[in-house]
């Protein structure tokens, strides 16, 4: 079980490295700018850390950027079953452009991230295969949902319909964590769901 809940992301190369550890082949992620020649594709190398054992990835409204790349890649390849709530939707690529003479730099959005099947993450996020909502204490209900990328002022618009934020609450006591319990019950065979175990043979070719 890979827990990416409330993981705000990090470097692209680390997302590729984590995804590559569980994939034998195929695309992990692509970045696409305005022009076709600006497209970059990042592919997996042979070798699976777990020798093809079924995986589960936990996500929620606080999972963003690099963590969404990992979840999207493993989901598209049917390498993992994704459980939880829809992720944040941070799927844009920023390029740092120096302004010269040490006078600062400009952060410019230059591309979008796409999953192996061609889904854009931007302002949409990754939807789980199995949605699991947590029981939130009454005193926290007003502040346990993230707004999501689509609700941020000046965000890069999605291609198609945008999605709002989702639940990001994780119970402090693991015994109350419904998403974690669902994952463990599936692994142990206590609970059954058609989405688990994932079947790489049904993955969308790329």
JSON list of C-alpha atoms in Angstrom, two decimals:
[
{"chain": "A", "resi": 1, "resn": "UNK", "atom": "CA", "xyz": [0.00, 0.00, 0.00]},
{"chain": "A", "resi": 2, "resn": "UNK", "atom": "CA", "xyz": [1.47, 3.34, -1.11]},
{"chain": "A", "resi": 3, "resn": "UNK", "atom": "CA", "xyz": [0.02, 6.24, 0.87]},
{"chain": "A", "resi": 4, "resn": "UNK", "atom": "CA", "xyz": [0.15, 9.51, -1.09]},
{"chain": "A", "resi": 5, "resn": "UNK", "atom": "CA", "xyz": [-2.57, 11.31, 0.85]},
{"chain": "A", "resi": 6, "resn": "UNK", "atom": "CA", "xyz": [-1.84, 14.96, 1.62]},
{"chain": "A", "resi": 7, "resn": "UNK", "atom": "CA", "xyz": [1.41, 14.62, -0.31]},
{"chain": "A", "resi": 8, "resn": "UNK", "atom": "CA", "xyz": [1.81, 17.98, -2.09]},
{"chain": "A", "resi": 9, "resn": "UNK", "atom": "CA", "xyz": [4.30, 16.61, -4.60]},
{"chain": "A", "resi": 10, "resn": "UNK", "atom": "CA", "xyz": [7.92, 17.32, -5.39]},
{"chain": "A", "resi": 11, "resn": "UNK", "atom": "CA", "xyz": [10.34, 16.93, -8.27]},
{"chain": "A", "resi": 12, "resn": "UNK", "atom": "CA", "xyz": [9.27, 15.36, -11.55]},
{"chain": "A", "resi": 13, "resn": "UNK", "atom": "CA", "xyz": [12.28, 13.05, -11.65]},
{"chain": "A", "resi": 14, "resn": "UNK", "atom": "CA", "xyz": [11.34, 11.61, -8.26]},
{"chain": "A", "resi": 15, "resn": "UNK", "atom": "CA", "xyz": [7.77, 10.92, -9.43]},
{"chain": "A", "resi": 16, "resn": "UNK", "atom": "CA", "xyz": [9.21, 9.13, -12.46]},
{"chain": "A", "resi": 17, "resn": "UNK", "atom": "CA", "xyz": [11.62, 7.16, -10.26]},
{"chain": "A", "resi": 18, "resn": "UNK", "atom": "CA", "xyz": [8.87, 5.98, -7.89]},
{"chain": "A", "resi": 19, "resn": "UNK", "atom": "CA", "xyz": [6.57, 4.99, -10.77]},
{"chain": "A", "resi": 20, "resn": "UNK", "atom": "CA", "xyz": [9.42, 3.24, -12.60]},
{"chain": "A", "resi": 21, "resn": "UNK", "atom": "CA", "xyz": [10.06, 1.05, -9.54]},
{"chain": "A", "resi": 22, "resn": "UNK", "atom": "CA", "xyz": [6.72, -0.69, -10.10]},
{"chain": "A", "resi": 23, "resn": "UNK", "atom": "CA", "xyz": [6.43, -0.72, -13.90]},
{"chain": "A", "resi": 24, "resn": "UNK", "atom": "CA", "xyz": [8.09, -3.04, -16.40]},
{"chain": "A", "resi": 25, "resn": "UNK", "atom": "CA", "xyz": [7.56, -0.87, -19.46]},
{"chain": "A", "resi": 26, "resn": "UNK", "atom": "CA", "xyz": [5.48, 1.88, -21.02]},
{"chain": "A", "resi": 27, "resn": "UNK", "atom": "CA", "xyz": [5.02, 5.60, -20.59]},
{"chain": "A", "resi": 28, "resn": "UNK", "atom": "CA", "xyz": [4.97, 7.08, -17.09]},
{"chain": "A", "resi": 29, "resn": "UNK", "atom": "CA", "xyz": [4.05, 10.67, -17.89]},
{"chain": "A", "resi": 30, "resn": "UNK", "atom": "CA", "xyz": [4.30, 13.19, -20.71]},
{"chain": "A", "resi": 31, "resn": "UNK", "atom": "CA", "xyz": [4.56, 16.97, -20.68]},
{"chain": "A", "resi": 32, "resn": "UNK", "atom": "CA", "xyz": [2.94, 18.87, -23.53]},
{"chain": "A", "resi": 33, "resn": "UNK", "atom": "CA", "xyz": [3.34, 22.53, -24.37]},
{"chain": "A", "resi": 34, "resn": "UNK", "atom": "CA", "xyz": [1.60, 24.63, -26.99]},
{"chain": "A", "resi": 35, "resn": "UNK", "atom": "CA", "xyz": [3.66, 23.19, -29.83]},
{"chain": "A", "resi": 36, "resn": "UNK", "atom": "CA", "xyz": [3.90, 19.48, -30.70]},
{"chain": "A", "resi": 37, "resn": "UNK", "atom": "CA", "xyz": [7.70, 19.59, -30.74]},
{"chain": "A", "resi": 38, "resn": "UNK", "atom": "CA", "xyz": [7.68, 20.60, -27.07]},
{"chain": "A", "resi": 39, "resn": "UNK", "atom": "CA", "xyz": [6.21, 17.24, -26.00]},
{"chain": "A", "resi": 40, "resn": "UNK", "atom": "CA", "xyz": [8.40, 15.13, -23.70]},
{"chain": "A", "resi": 41, "resn": "UNK", "atom": "CA", "xyz": [7.67, 11.50, -22.82]},
{"chain": "A", "resi": 42, "resn": "UNK", "atom": "CA", "xyz": [9.17, 9.61, -19.90]},
{"chain": "A", "resi": 43, "resn": "UNK", "atom": "CA", "xyz": [9.16, 5.81, -20.06]},
{"chain": "A", "resi": 44, "resn": "UNK", "atom": "CA", "xyz": [9.66, 3.00, -17.56]},
{"chain": "A", "resi": 45, "resn": "UNK", "atom": "CA", "xyz": [12.64, 0.67, -17.66]},
{"chain": "A", "resi": 46, "resn": "UNK", "atom": "CA", "xyz": [12.38, -3.09, -17.16]},
{"chain": "A", "resi": 47, "resn": "UNK", "atom": "CA", "xyz": [12.28, -4.29, -13.56]},
{"chain": "A", "resi": 48, "resn": "UNK", "atom": "CA", "xyz": [9.51, -4.33, -10.95]},
{"chain": "A", "resi": 49, "resn": "UNK", "atom": "CA", "xyz": [10.50, -3.88, -7.30]},
{"chain": "A", "resi": 50, "resn": "UNK", "atom": "CA", "xyz": [7.63, -6.06, -6.06]},
{"chain": "A", "resi": 51, "resn": "UNK", "atom": "CA", "xyz": [7.76, -8.65, -8.86]},
{"chain": "A", "resi": 52, "resn": "UNK", "atom": "CA", "xyz": [4.24, -7.75, -10.02]},
{"chain": "A", "resi": 53, "resn": "UNK", "atom": "CA", "xyz": [2.51, -8.09, -6.67]},
{"chain": "A", "resi": 54, "resn": "UNK", "atom": "CA", "xyz": [-0.78, -6.10, -6.69]},
{"chain": "A", "resi": 55, "resn": "UNK", "atom": "CA", "xyz": [-0.52, -2.55, -5.36]},
{"chain": "A", "resi": 56, "resn": "UNK", "atom": "CA", "xyz": [-2.90, -0.08, -3.77]},
{"chain": "A", "resi": 57, "resn": "UNK", "atom": "CA", "xyz": [-2.36, 3.69, -3.85]},
{"chain": "A", "resi": 58, "resn": "UNK", "atom": "CA", "xyz": [-4.17, 5.96, -1.37]},
{"chain": "A", "resi": 59, "resn": "UNK", "atom": "CA", "xyz": [-4.94, 9.52, -2.48]},
{"chain": "A", "resi": 60, "resn": "UNK", "atom": "CA", "xyz": [-7.12, 12.42, -1.33]},
{"chain": "A", "resi": 61, "resn": "UNK", "atom": "CA", "xyz": [-7.75, 16.10, -1.96]},
{"chain": "A", "resi": 62, "resn": "UNK", "atom": "CA", "xyz": [-4.29, 16.94, -0.63]},
{"chain": "A", "resi": 63, "resn": "UNK", "atom": "CA", "xyz": [-2.46, 14.73, -3.14]},
{"chain": "A", "resi": 64, "resn": "UNK", "atom": "CA", "xyz": [-0.96, 17.04, -5.76]},
{"chain": "A", "resi": 65, "resn": "UNK", "atom": "CA", "xyz": [1.56, 17.37, -8.57]},
{"chain": "A", "resi": 66, "resn": "UNK", "atom": "CA", "xyz": [4.21, 14.61, -8.40]},
{"chain": "A", "resi": 67, "resn": "UNK", "atom": "CA", "xyz": [1.99, 12.39, -6.26]},
{"chain": "A", "resi": 68, "resn": "UNK", "atom": "CA", "xyz": [-0.73, 12.66, -8.92]},
{"chain": "A", "resi": 69, "resn": "UNK", "atom": "CA", "xyz": [1.77, 11.63, -11.58]},
{"chain": "A", "resi": 70, "resn": "UNK", "atom": "CA", "xyz": [2.58, 8.46, -9.62]},
{"chain": "A", "resi": 71, "resn": "UNK", "atom": "CA", "xyz": [-1.08, 7.65, -8.95]},
{"chain": "A", "resi": 72, "resn": "UNK", "atom": "CA", "xyz": [-2.07, 8.32, -12.57]},
{"chain": "A", "resi": 73, "resn": "UNK", "atom": "CA", "xyz": [0.73, 6.22, -14.04]},
{"chain": "A", "resi": 74, "resn": "UNK", "atom": "CA", "xyz": [0.08, 3.20, -11.83]},
{"chain": "A", "resi": 75, "resn": "UNK", "atom": "CA", "xyz": [-3.68, 3.52, -12.36]},
{"chain": "A", "resi": 76, "resn": "UNK", "atom": "CA", "xyz": [-3.47, 3.78, -16.16]},
{"chain": "A", "resi": 77, "resn": "UNK", "atom": "CA", "xyz": [-1.19, 0.76, -16.39]},
{"chain": "A", "resi": 78, "resn": "UNK", "atom": "CA", "xyz": [-3.60, -1.12, -14.09]},
{"chain": "A", "resi": 79, "resn": "UNK", "atom": "CA", "xyz": [-0.61, -1.70, -11.87]},
{"chain": "A", "resi": 80, "resn": "UNK", "atom": "CA", "xyz": [-2.37, -0.33, -8.80]},
{"chain": "A", "resi": 81, "resn": "UNK", "atom": "CA", "xyz": [-5.89, 0.17, -7.50]},
{"chain": "A", "resi": 82, "resn": "UNK", "atom": "CA", "xyz": [-6.38, 3.79, -6.41]},
{"chain": "A", "resi": 83, "resn": "UNK", "atom": "CA", "xyz": [-8.47, 4.31, -3.27]},
{"chain": "A", "resi": 84, "resn": "UNK", "atom": "CA", "xyz": [-9.66, 7.46, -1.48]},
{"chain": "A", "resi": 85, "resn": "UNK", "atom": "CA", "xyz": [-10.97, 10.76, -2.85]},
{"chain": "A", "resi": 86, "resn": "UNK", "atom": "CA", "xyz": [-10.15, 12.77, -5.97]},
{"chain": "A", "resi": 87, "resn": "UNK", "atom": "CA", "xyz": [-6.73, 14.43, -5.94]},
{"chain": "A", "resi": 88, "resn": "UNK", "atom": "CA", "xyz": [-5.95, 18.17, -6.07]},
{"chain": "A", "resi": 89, "resn": "UNK", "atom": "CA", "xyz": [-5.46, 18.67, -9.82]},
{"chain": "A", "resi": 90, "resn": "UNK", "atom": "CA", "xyz": [-2.04, 20.36, -9.99]},
{"chain": "A", "resi": 91, "resn": "UNK", "atom": "CA", "xyz": [-0.99, 19.31, -13.48]},
{"chain": "A", "resi": 92, "resn": "UNK", "atom": "CA", "xyz": [0.97, 22.27, -14.86]},
{"chain": "A", "resi": 93, "resn": "UNK", "atom": "CA", "xyz": [4.70, 22.52, -15.54]},
{"chain": "A", "resi": 94, "resn": "UNK", "atom": "CA", "xyz": [6.57, 25.63, -14.40]},
{"chain": "A", "resi": 95, "resn": "UNK", "atom": "CA", "xyz": [9.84, 26.77, -15.96]},
{"chain": "A", "resi": 96, "resn": "UNK", "atom": "CA", "xyz": [12.17, 29.13, -14.06]},
{"chain": "A", "resi": 97, "resn": "UNK", "atom": "CA", "xyz": [13.53, 31.88, -16.31]},
{"chain": "A", "resi": 98, "resn": "UNK", "atom": "CA", "xyz": [16.41, 33.98, -14.85]},
{"chain": "A", "resi": 99, "resn": "UNK", "atom": "CA", "xyz": [15.94, 37.72, -15.32]},
{"chain": "A", "resi": 100, "resn": "UNK", "atom": "CA", "xyz": [19.67, 38.38, -15.60]},
{"chain": "A", "resi": 101, "resn": "UNK", "atom": "CA", "xyz": [22.29, 40.09, -13.43]},
{"chain": "A", "resi": 102, "resn": "UNK", "atom": "CA", "xyz": [21.00, 38.27, -10.38]},
{"chain": "A", "resi": 103, "resn": "UNK", "atom": "CA", "xyz": [17.84, 40.35, -10.36]},
{"chain": "A", "resi": 104, "resn": "UNK", "atom": "CA", "xyz": [15.49, 37.46, -9.73]},
{"chain": "A", "resi": 105, "resn": "UNK", "atom": "CA", "xyz": [13.63, 34.98, -11.87]},
{"chain": "A", "resi": 106, "resn": "UNK", "atom": "CA", "xyz": [10.26, 34.47, -13.51]},
{"chain": "A", "resi": 107, "resn": "UNK", "atom": "CA", "xyz": [8.23, 31.31, -12.97]},
{"chain": "A", "resi": 108, "resn": "UNK", "atom": "CA", "xyz": [6.33, 30.65, -16.18]},
{"chain": "A", "resi": 109, "resn": "UNK", "atom": "CA", "xyz": [3.77, 27.90, -16.83]},
{"chain": "A", "resi": 110, "resn": "UNK", "atom": "CA", "xyz": [4.94, 26.21, -20.02]},
{"chain": "A", "resi": 111, "resn": "UNK", "atom": "CA", "xyz": [3.23, 22.80, -20.26]},
{"chain": "A", "resi": 112, "resn": "UNK", "atom": "CA", "xyz": [0.77, 20.34, -18.75]},
{"chain": "A", "resi": 113, "resn": "UNK", "atom": "CA", "xyz": [1.23, 16.86, -17.33]},
{"chain": "A", "resi": 114, "resn": "UNK", "atom": "CA", "xyz": [-0.61, 13.97, -18.98]},
{"chain": "A", "resi": 115, "resn": "UNK", "atom": "CA", "xyz": [-1.00, 10.42, -17.71]},
{"chain": "A", "resi": 116, "resn": "UNK", "atom": "CA", "xyz": [-0.06, 7.46, -19.97]},
{"chain": "A", "resi": 117, "resn": "UNK", "atom": "CA", "xyz": [-3.62, 7.19, -21.34]},
{"chain": "A", "resi": 118, "resn": "UNK", "atom": "CA", "xyz": [-3.61, 10.89, -22.25]},
{"chain": "A", "resi": 119, "resn": "UNK", "atom": "CA", "xyz": [-5.58, 12.29, -19.30]},
{"chain": "A", "resi": 120, "resn": "UNK", "atom": "CA", "xyz": [-4.73, 15.83, -18.27]},
{"chain": "A", "resi": 121, "resn": "UNK", "atom": "CA", "xyz": [-4.29, 16.23, -14.52]},
{"chain": "A", "resi": 122, "resn": "UNK", "atom": "CA", "xyz": [-4.68, 20.01, -14.54]},
{"chain": "A", "resi": 123, "resn": "UNK", "atom": "CA", "xyz": [-7.77, 21.25, -12.64]},
{"chain": "A", "resi": 124, "resn": "UNK", "atom": "CA", "xyz": [-9.23, 17.74, -12.82]},
{"chain": "A", "resi": 125, "resn": "UNK", "atom": "CA", "xyz": [-7.10, 15.54, -10.61]},
{"chain": "A", "resi": 126, "resn": "UNK", "atom": "CA", "xyz": [-7.04, 11.76, -10.43]},
{"chain": "A", "resi": 127, "resn": "UNK", "atom": "CA", "xyz": [-10.32, 10.04, -9.59]},
{"chain": "A", "resi": 128, "resn": "UNK", "atom": "CA", "xyz": [-9.98, 6.92, -7.41]},
{"chain": "A", "resi": 129, "resn": "UNK", "atom": "CA", "xyz": [-11.05, 3.47, -8.58]},
{"chain": "A", "resi": 130, "resn": "UNK", "atom": "CA", "xyz": [-12.73, 3.05, -5.19]},
{"chain": "A", "resi": 131, "resn": "UNK", "atom": "CA", "xyz": [-13.99, 6.19, -3.44]},
{"chain": "A", "resi": 132, "resn": "UNK", "atom": "CA", "xyz": [-13.80, 6.04, 0.35]},
{"chain": "A", "resi": 133, "resn": "UNK", "atom": "CA", "xyz": [-14.95, 8.98, 2.48]},
{"chain": "A", "resi": 134, "resn": "UNK", "atom": "CA", "xyz": [-13.77, 9.39, 6.06]},
{"chain": "A", "resi": 135, "resn": "UNK", "atom": "CA", "xyz": [-15.95, 10.03, 9.09]},
{"chain": "A", "resi": 136, "resn": "UNK", "atom": "CA", "xyz": [-15.06, 13.62, 9.94]},
{"chain": "A", "resi": 137, "resn": "UNK", "atom": "CA", "xyz": [-15.60, 15.04, 13.47]},
{"chain": "A", "resi": 138, "resn": "UNK", "atom": "CA", "xyz": [-18.27, 17.76, 13.50]},
{"chain": "A", "resi": 139, "resn": "UNK", "atom": "CA", "xyz": [-15.82, 20.42, 14.66]},
{"chain": "A", "resi": 140, "resn": "UNK", "atom": "CA", "xyz": [-13.59, 19.78, 11.62]},
{"chain": "A", "resi": 141, "resn": "UNK", "atom": "CA", "xyz": [-16.18, 19.43, 8.86]},
{"chain": "A", "resi": 142, "resn": "UNK", "atom": "CA", "xyz": [-15.84, 23.02, 7.71]},
{"chain": "A", "resi": 143, "resn": "UNK", "atom": "CA", "xyz": [-12.11, 22.68, 6.99]},
{"chain": "A", "resi": 144, "resn": "UNK", "atom": "CA", "xyz": [-11.36, 19.14, 5.86]},
{"chain": "A", "resi": 145, "resn": "UNK", "atom": "CA", "xyz": [-12.00, 19.59, 2.12]},
{"chain": "A", "resi": 146, "resn": "UNK", "atom": "CA", "xyz": [-9.33, 21.08, -0.13]},
{"chain": "A", "resi": 147, "resn": "UNK", "atom": "CA", "xyz": [-10.48, 23.69, -2.62]},
{"chain": "A", "resi": 148, "resn": "UNK", "atom": "CA", "xyz": [-8.62, 22.02, -5.48]},
{"chain": "A", "resi": 149, "resn": "UNK", "atom": "CA", "xyz": [-6.62, 23.62, -8.28]},
{"chain": "A", "resi": 150, "resn": "UNK", "atom": "CA", "xyz": [-9.79, 24.52, -10.22]},
{"chain": "A", "resi": 151, "resn": "UNK", "atom": "CA", "xyz": [-10.97, 26.86, -7.45]},
{"chain": "A", "resi": 152, "resn": "UNK", "atom": "CA", "xyz": [-7.73, 28.86, -7.29]},
{"chain": "A", "resi": 153, "resn": "UNK", "atom": "CA", "xyz": [-7.78, 32.35, -8.73]},
{"chain": "A", "resi": 154, "resn": "UNK", "atom": "CA", "xyz": [-5.87, 32.60, -12.01]},
{"chain": "A", "resi": 155, "resn": "UNK", "atom": "CA", "xyz": [-5.36, 28.84, -12.38]},
{"chain": "A", "resi": 156, "resn": "UNK", "atom": "CA", "xyz": [-4.54, 27.30, -15.75]},
{"chain": "A", "resi": 157, "resn": "UNK", "atom": "CA", "xyz": [-7.87, 26.18, -17.20]},
{"chain": "A", "resi": 158, "resn": "UNK", "atom": "CA", "xyz": [-8.53, 22.50, -17.77]},
{"chain": "A", "resi": 159, "resn": "UNK", "atom": "CA", "xyz": [-9.15, 20.92, -21.15]},
{"chain": "A", "resi": 160, "resn": "UNK", "atom": "CA", "xyz": [-12.83, 20.08, -20.72]},
{"chain": "A", "resi": 161, "resn": "UNK", "atom": "CA", "xyz": [-14.81, 19.99, -17.48]},
{"chain": "A", "resi": 162, "resn": "UNK", "atom": "CA", "xyz": [-13.02, 21.01, -14.30]},
{"chain": "A", "resi": 163, "resn": "UNK", "atom": "CA", "xyz": [-13.37, 19.32, -10.93]},
{"chain": "A", "resi": 164, "resn": "UNK", "atom": "CA", "xyz": [-13.58, 20.99, -7.54]},
{"chain": "A", "resi": 165, "resn": "UNK", "atom": "CA", "xyz": [-11.76, 19.95, -4.38]},
{"chain": "A", "resi": 166, "resn": "UNK", "atom": "CA", "xyz": [-12.41, 16.88, -2.28]},
{"chain": "A", "resi": 167, "resn": "UNK", "atom": "CA", "xyz": [-11.97, 15.50, 1.21]},
{"chain": "A", "resi": 168, "resn": "UNK", "atom": "CA", "xyz": [-8.44, 15.60, 2.62]},
{"chain": "A", "resi": 169, "resn": "UNK", "atom": "CA", "xyz": [-9.05, 14.48, 6.21]},
{"chain": "A", "resi": 170, "resn": "UNK", "atom": "CA", "xyz": [-7.00, 11.57, 7.60]},
{"chain": "A", "resi": 171, "resn": "UNK", "atom": "CA", "xyz": [-8.01, 10.34, 11.07]},
{"chain": "A", "resi": 172, "resn": "UNK", "atom": "CA", "xyz": [-5.13, 10.65, 13.56]},
{"chain": "A", "resi": 173, "resn": "UNK", "atom": "CA", "xyz": [-5.80, 7.12, 14.83]},
{"chain": "A", "resi": 174, "resn": "UNK", "atom": "CA", "xyz": [-5.24, 4.45, 12.12]},
{"chain": "A", "resi": 175, "resn": "UNK", "atom": "CA", "xyz": [-8.09, 2.35, 13.52]},
{"chain": "A", "resi": 176, "resn": "UNK", "atom": "CA", "xyz": [-10.50, 5.07, 12.35]},
{"chain": "A", "resi": 177, "resn": "UNK", "atom": "CA", "xyz": [-8.94, 5.37, 8.88]},
{"chain": "A", "resi": 178, "resn": "UNK", "atom": "CA", "xyz": [-11.58, 3.95, 6.52]},
{"chain": "A", "resi": 179, "resn": "UNK", "atom": "CA", "xyz": [-9.44, 4.23, 3.38]},
{"chain": "A", "resi": 180, "resn": "UNK", "atom": "CA", "xyz": [-6.54, 2.40, 5.00]},
{"chain": "A", "resi": 181, "resn": "UNK", "atom": "CA", "xyz": [-8.84, -0.30, 6.34]},
{"chain": "A", "resi": 182, "resn": "UNK", "atom": "CA", "xyz": [-10.41, -0.76, 2.90]},
{"chain": "A", "resi": 183, "resn": "UNK", "atom": "CA", "xyz": [-6.95, -1.20, 1.39]},
{"chain": "A", "resi": 184, "resn": "UNK", "atom": "CA", "xyz": [-5.83, -3.70, 4.02]},
{"chain": "A", "resi": 185, "resn": "UNK", "atom": "CA", "xyz": [-9.09, -5.66, 3.83]},
{"chain": "A", "resi": 186, "resn": "UNK", "atom": "CA", "xyz": [-8.67, -5.98, 0.06]},
{"chain": "A", "resi": 187, "resn": "UNK", "atom": "CA", "xyz": [-5.07, -7.16, 0.42]},
{"chain": "A", "resi": 188, "resn": "UNK", "atom": "CA", "xyz": [-6.09, -9.71, 3.05]},
{"chain": "A", "resi": 189, "resn": "UNK", "atom": "CA", "xyz": [-9.06, -10.92, 1.02]},
{"chain": "A", "resi": 190, "resn": "UNK", "atom": "CA", "xyz": [-11.57, -9.85, 3.68]},
{"chain": "A", "resi": 191, "resn": "UNK", "atom": "CA", "xyz": [-13.28, -7.45, 1.27]},
{"chain": "A", "resi": 192, "resn": "UNK", "atom": "CA", "xyz": [-13.95, -7.96, -2.44]},
{"chain": "A", "resi": 193, "resn": "UNK", "atom": "CA", "xyz": [-14.10, -5.36, -5.20]},
{"chain": "A", "resi": 194, "resn": "UNK", "atom": "CA", "xyz": [-13.93, -5.69, -8.99]},
{"chain": "A", "resi": 195, "resn": "UNK", "atom": "CA", "xyz": [-11.21, -3.01, -9.07]},
{"chain": "A", "resi": 196, "resn": "UNK", "atom": "CA", "xyz": [-8.83, -5.19, -7.04]},
{"chain": "A", "resi": 197, "resn": "UNK", "atom": "CA", "xyz": [-6.49, -6.81, -7.77]},
{"chain": "A", "resi": 198, "resn": "UNK", "atom": "CA", "xyz": [-5.56, -4.55, -10.69]},
{"chain": "A", "resi": 199, "resn": "UNK", "atom": "CA", "xyz": [-4.98, -6.32, -13.99]},
{"chain": "A", "resi": 200, "resn": "UNK", "atom": "CA", "xyz": [-2.13, -4.90, -16.12]},
{"chain": "A", "resi": 201, "resn": "UNK", "atom": "CA", "xyz": [-3.41, -6.88, -19.12]},
{"chain": "A", "resi": 202, "resn": "UNK", "atom": "CA", "xyz": [-6.44, -4.56, -19.30]},
{"chain": "A", "resi": 203, "resn": "UNK", "atom": "CA", "xyz": [-4.34, -1.38, -19.37]},
{"chain": "A", "resi": 204, "resn": "UNK", "atom": "CA", "xyz": [-4.86, 1.19, -22.12]},
{"chain": "A", "resi": 205, "resn": "UNK", "atom": "CA", "xyz": [-1.99, 0.76, -24.63]},
{"chain": "A", "resi": 206, "resn": "UNK", "atom": "CA", "xyz": [0.35, 3.70, -25.13]}
]
